Short mmCIF file of C-alpha atoms and ligand atoms in Angstrom, two decimals:
data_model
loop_
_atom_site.label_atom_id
_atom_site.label_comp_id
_atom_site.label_asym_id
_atom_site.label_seq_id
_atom_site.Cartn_x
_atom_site.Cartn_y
_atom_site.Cartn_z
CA UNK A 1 173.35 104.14 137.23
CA UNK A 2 175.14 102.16 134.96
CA UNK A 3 179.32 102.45 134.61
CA UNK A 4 178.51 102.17 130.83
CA UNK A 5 178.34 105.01 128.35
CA UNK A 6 175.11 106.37 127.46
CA UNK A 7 174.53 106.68 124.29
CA UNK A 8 174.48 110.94 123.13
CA UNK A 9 170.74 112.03 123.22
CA UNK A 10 169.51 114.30 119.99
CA UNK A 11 166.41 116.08 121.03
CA UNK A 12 166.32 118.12 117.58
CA UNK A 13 165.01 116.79 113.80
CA UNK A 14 168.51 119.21 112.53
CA UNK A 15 170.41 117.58 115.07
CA UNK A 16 169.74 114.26 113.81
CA UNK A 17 169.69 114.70 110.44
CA UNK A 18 173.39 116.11 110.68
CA UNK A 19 174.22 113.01 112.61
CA UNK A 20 172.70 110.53 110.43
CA UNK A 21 174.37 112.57 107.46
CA UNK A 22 177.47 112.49 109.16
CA UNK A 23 177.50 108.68 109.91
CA UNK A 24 176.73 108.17 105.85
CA UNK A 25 179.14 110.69 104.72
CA UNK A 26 181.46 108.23 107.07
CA UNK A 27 180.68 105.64 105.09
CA UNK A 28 178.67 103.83 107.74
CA UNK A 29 174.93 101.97 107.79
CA UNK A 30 172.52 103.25 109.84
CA UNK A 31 169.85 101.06 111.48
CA UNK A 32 166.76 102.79 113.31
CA UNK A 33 164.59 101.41 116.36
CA UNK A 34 161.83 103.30 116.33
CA UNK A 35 160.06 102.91 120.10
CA UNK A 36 157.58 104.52 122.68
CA UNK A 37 160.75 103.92 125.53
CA UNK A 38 160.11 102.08 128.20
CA UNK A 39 162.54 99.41 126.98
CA UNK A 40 162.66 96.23 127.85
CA UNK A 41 163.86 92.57 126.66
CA UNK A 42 162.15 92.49 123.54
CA UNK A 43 163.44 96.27 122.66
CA UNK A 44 167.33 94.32 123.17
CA UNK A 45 166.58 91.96 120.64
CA UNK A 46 166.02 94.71 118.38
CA UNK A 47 168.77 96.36 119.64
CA UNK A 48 171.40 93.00 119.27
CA UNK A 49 169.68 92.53 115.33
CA UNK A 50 170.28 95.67 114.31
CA UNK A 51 173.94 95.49 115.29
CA UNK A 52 174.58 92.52 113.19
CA UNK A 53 173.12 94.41 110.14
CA UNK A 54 174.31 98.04 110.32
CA UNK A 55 177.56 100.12 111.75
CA UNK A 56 175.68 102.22 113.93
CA UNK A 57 172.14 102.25 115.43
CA UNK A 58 169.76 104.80 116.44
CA UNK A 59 167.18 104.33 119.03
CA UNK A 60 164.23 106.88 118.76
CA UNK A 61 162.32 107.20 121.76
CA UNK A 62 159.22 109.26 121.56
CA UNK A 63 156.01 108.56 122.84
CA UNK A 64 153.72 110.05 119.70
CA UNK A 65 150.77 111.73 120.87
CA UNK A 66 149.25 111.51 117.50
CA UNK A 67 148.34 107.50 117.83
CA UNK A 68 146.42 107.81 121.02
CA UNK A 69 143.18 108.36 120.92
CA UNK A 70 141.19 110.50 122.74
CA UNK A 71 139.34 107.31 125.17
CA UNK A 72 143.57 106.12 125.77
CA UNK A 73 145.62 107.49 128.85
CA UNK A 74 148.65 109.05 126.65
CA UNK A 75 149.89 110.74 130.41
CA UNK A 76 149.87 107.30 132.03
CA UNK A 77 152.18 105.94 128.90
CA UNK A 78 155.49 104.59 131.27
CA UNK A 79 158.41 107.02 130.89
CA UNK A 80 161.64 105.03 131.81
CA UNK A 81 163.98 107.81 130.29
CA UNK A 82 166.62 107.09 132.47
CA UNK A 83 166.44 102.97 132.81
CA UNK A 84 166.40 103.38 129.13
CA UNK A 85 169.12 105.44 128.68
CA UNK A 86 171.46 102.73 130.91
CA UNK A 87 170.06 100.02 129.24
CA UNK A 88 170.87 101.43 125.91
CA UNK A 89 174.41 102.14 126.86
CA UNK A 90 175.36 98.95 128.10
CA UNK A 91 173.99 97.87 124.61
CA UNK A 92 176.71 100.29 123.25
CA UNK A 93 173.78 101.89 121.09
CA UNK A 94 175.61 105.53 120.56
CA UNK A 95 172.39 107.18 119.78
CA UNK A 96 168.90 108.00 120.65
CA UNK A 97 166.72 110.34 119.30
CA UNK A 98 164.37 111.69 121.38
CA UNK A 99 163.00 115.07 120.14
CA UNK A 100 160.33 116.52 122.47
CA UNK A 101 156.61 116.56 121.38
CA UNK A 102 156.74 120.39 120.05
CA UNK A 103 159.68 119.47 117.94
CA UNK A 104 158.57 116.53 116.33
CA UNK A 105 154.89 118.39 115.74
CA UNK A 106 155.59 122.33 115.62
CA UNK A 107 152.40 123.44 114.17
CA UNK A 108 150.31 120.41 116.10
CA UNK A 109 149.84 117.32 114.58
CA UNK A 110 150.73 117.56 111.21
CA UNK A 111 148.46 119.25 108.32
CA UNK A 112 149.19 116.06 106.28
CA UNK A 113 149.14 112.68 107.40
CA UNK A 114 149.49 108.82 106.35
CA UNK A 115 146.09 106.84 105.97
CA UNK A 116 146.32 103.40 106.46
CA UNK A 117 142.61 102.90 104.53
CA UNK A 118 140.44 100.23 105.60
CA UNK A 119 142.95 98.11 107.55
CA UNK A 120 143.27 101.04 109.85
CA UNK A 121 140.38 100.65 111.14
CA UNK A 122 139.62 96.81 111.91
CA UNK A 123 141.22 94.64 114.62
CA UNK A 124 143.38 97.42 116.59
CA UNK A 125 142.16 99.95 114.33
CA UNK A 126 138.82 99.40 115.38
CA UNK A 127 138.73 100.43 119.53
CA UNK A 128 141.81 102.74 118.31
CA UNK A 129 140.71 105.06 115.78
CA UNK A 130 143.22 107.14 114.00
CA UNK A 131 146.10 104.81 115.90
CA UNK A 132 147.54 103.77 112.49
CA UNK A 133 147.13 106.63 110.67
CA UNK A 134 149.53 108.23 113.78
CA UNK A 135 152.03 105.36 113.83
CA UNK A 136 152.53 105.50 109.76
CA UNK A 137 152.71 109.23 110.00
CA UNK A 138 155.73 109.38 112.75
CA UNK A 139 157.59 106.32 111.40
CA UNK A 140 157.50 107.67 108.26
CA UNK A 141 158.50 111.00 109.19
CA UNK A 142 161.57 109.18 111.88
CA UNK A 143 162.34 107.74 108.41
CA UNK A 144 163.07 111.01 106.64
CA UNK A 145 164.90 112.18 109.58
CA UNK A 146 166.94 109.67 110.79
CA UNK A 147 167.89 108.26 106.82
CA UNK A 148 168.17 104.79 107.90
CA UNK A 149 169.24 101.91 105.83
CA UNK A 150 167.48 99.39 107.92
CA UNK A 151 164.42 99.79 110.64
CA UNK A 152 163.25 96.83 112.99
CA UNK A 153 159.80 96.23 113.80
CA UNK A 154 158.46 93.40 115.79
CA UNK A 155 155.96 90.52 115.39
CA UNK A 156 154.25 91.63 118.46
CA UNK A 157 152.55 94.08 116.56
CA UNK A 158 151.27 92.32 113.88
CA UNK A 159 149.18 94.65 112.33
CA UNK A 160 151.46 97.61 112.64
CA UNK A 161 154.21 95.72 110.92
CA UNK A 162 151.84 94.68 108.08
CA UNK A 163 150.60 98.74 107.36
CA UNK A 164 154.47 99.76 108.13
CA UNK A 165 155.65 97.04 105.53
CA UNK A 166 152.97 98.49 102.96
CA UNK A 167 154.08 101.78 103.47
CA UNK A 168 157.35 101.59 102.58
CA UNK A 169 156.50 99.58 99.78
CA UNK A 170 153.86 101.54 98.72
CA UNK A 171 155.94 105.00 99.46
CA UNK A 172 158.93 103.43 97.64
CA UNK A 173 160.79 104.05 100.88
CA UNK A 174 164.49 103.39 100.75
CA UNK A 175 164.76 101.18 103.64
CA UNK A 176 165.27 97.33 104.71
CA UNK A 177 162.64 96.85 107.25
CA UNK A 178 163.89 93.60 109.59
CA UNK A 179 161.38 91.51 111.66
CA UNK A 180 162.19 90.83 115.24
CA UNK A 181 160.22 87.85 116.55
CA UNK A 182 158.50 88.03 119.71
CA UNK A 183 160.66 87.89 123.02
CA UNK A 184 158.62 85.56 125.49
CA UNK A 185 158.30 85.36 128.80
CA UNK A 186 158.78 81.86 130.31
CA UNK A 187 155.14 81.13 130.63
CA UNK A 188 154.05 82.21 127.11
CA UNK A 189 153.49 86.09 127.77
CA UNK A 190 154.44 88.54 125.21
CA UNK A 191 157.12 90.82 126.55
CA UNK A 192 154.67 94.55 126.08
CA UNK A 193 155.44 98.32 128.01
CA UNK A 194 152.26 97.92 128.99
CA UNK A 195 152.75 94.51 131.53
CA UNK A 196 153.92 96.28 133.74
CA UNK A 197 150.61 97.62 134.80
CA UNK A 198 149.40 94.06 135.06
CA UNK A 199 148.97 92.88 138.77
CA UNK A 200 149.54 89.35 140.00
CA UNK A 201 146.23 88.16 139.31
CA UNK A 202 146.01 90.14 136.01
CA UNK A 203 149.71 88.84 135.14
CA UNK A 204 148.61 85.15 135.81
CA UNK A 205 145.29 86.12 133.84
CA UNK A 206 147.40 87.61 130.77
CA UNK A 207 148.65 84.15 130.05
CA UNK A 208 145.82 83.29 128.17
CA UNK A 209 147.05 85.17 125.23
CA UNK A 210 149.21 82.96 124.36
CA UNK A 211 147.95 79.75 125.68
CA UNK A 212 145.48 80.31 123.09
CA UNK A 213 147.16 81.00 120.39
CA UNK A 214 149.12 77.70 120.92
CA UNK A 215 145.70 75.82 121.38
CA UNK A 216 145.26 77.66 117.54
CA UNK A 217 148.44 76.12 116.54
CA UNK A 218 147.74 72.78 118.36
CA UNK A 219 144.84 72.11 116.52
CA UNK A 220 146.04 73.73 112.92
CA UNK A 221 146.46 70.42 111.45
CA UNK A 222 142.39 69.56 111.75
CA UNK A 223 141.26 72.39 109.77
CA UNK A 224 140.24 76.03 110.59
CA UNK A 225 136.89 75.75 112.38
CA UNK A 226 139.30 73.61 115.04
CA UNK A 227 141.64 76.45 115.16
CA UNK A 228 139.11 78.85 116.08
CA UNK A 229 137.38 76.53 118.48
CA UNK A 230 140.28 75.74 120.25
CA UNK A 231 141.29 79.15 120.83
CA UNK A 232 138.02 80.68 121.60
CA UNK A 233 138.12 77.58 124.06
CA UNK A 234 140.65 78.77 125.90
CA UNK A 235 139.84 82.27 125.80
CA UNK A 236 136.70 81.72 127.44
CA UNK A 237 138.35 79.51 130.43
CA UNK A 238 139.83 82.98 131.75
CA UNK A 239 137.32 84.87 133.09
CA UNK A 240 139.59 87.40 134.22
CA UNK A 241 140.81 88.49 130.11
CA UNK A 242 137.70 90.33 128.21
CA UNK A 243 138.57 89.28 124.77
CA UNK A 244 138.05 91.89 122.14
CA UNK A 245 139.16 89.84 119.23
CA UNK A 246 140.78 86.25 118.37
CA UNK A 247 140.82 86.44 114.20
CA UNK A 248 142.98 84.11 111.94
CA UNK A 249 143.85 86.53 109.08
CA UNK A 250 145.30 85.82 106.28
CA UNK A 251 149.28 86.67 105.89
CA UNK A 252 149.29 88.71 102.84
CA UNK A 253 146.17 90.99 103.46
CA UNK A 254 145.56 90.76 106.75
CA UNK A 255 142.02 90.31 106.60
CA UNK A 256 140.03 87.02 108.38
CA UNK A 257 140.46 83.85 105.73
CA UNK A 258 137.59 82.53 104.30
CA UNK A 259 135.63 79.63 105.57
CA UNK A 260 137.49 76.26 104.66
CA UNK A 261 140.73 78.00 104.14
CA UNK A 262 144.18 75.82 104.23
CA UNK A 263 147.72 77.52 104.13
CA UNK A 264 149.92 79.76 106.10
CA UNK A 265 148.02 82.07 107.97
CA UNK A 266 148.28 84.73 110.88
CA UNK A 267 146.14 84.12 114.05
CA UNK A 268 145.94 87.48 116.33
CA UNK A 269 144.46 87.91 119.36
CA UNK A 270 143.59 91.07 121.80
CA UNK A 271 142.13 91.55 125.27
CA UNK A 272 141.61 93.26 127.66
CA UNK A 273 143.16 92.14 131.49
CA UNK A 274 141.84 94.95 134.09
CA UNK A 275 142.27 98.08 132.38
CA UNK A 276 145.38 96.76 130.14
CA UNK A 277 145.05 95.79 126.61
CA UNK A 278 147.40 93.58 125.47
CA UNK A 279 147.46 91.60 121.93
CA UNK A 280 149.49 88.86 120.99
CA UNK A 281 149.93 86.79 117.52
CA UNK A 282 151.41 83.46 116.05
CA UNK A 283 151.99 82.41 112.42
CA UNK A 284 150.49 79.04 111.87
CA UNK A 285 149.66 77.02 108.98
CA UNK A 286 146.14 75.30 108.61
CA UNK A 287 145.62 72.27 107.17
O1 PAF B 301 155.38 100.20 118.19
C1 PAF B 301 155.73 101.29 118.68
O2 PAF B 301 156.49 101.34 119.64
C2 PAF B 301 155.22 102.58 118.07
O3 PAF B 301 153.98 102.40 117.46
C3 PAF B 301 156.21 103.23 117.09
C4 PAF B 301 156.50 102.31 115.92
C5 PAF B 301 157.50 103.58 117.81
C6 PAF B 301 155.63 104.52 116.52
O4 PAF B 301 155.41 105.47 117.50
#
């Protein structure tokens, strides 16, 4: 238990929106974190960026039932309520929100939702169907309740960030949305929720994420068939990682660049390491 504060849980959508209301009557910015819990380094950068840009930041923690799919273990999600709670208070966040399934979806899940169209279903879309369509439809609707002036999404999830940024472009949505980068473990591995059901074999394994995106970005400068090659390279090394995809997609439509492309581009990756899928991404330019 930590000697800090926690911050003051909200487990209602009237709670929170008198909170949030009361914070801009105050006069003061609002940033949200939107996040499944289970916090960890890479939710701290969010948290430390959001403090430079707004007075006062609220953490949502809620793990949406609505973007797992049927085939995904939504009772095996990790619940860290309290280690998240401490962490969040030495952080000096002052608020979470974390409204229990039934609040957040009264009626079930909700009568209307938010497509995300073709992109929803390719790359994660594709072994997750309806995942999107669940994540736009509860960030959208944490949007409306918390009122926030800026929301932070990471680069992690590449895809979600590109169908999040679309909505609120699309939706006119009054909101800044920040980019955090990825946080890194020393050897290369994406800081996820999820590696902490990684063993020590799988953890070694679940290196070769990102030792092949930096074989992509190693060979960048020779052209795109080398960036694919190199990765795929790698990928194939690890016999321990069953990829599901390595794509290079382009930035502003997130769909695979044609053969022969040059510019700045997205390459993504995803696989599977024992029964933990884990995806991973790096902006590169091809020349
Ligand atoms: O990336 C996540 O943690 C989730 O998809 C989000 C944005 C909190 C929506 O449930």
């Amino acid at each position: 238990m930590s000697s800090h504060p926690r911050p003051q849980i909200i487990e209602t959508v009237a709670g929170m929106r008198d909170v949030a209301a009361h914070e801009r009557a105050a006069g003061r910015t609002i940033a949200l974190i939107p996040t499944l819990g289970a916090l960890h380094a890479g939710h701290v950068a969010h948290v430390e960026r959001a403090a430079e840009l707004a007075d006062v930041c609220i953490v949502s923690i809620f793990v949406n039932p609505t973007q797992f799919g049927a085939n995904e273990d939504l009772d095996n999600y990790p619940r860290t309520m309290d280690d998240d709670l401490d962490l969040l208070g030495e952080l000096g966040v002052p608020y979470v929100f974390a409204p229990s399934v039934e609040e957040m979806y009264p009626k079930g899940p909700t009568s209307t939702t938010i497509a995300a169209g073709q992109l929803g279903t390719t790359f994660e879309g594709k072994s997750r169907r309806g995942h999107f369509d669940g994540v736009l439809t509860v960030v959208a609707k944490l949007l409306a309740i918390t009122s926030p002036h800026v929301v932070t999404f990471g680069q992690k999830d590449a895809q979600q960030l590109f169908l999040v940024r679309r909505m609120i472009t699309d939706l006119n949505i009054p909101v800044r949305l920040e980019i955090i980068e990825t946080v890194r473990e020393e050897d290369g591995l994406a800081l996820s929720s999820r590696n902490q059901f990684l063993n020590a074999s799988q953890r070694d394994a679940a290196t070769i994420l990102s030792a092949a995106l930096n074989a992509a970005t190693s060979a960048a400068d020779s052209g795109l068939d080398s960036v694919i090659a190199a990765a795929q390279g790698a990928l194939m090394g690890e016999s321990r990682a069953e990829l599901d995809y390595f794509a290079v997609v382009d930035t502003d439509t997130f769909t695979p660049v044609p053969d022969g492309f040059r510019g700045p581009a997205t390459a993504i990756v995803a696989a599977r390491v024992g029964a933990t899928r884990l995806i991973d991404n790096v902006s590169l330019y091809v020349g």
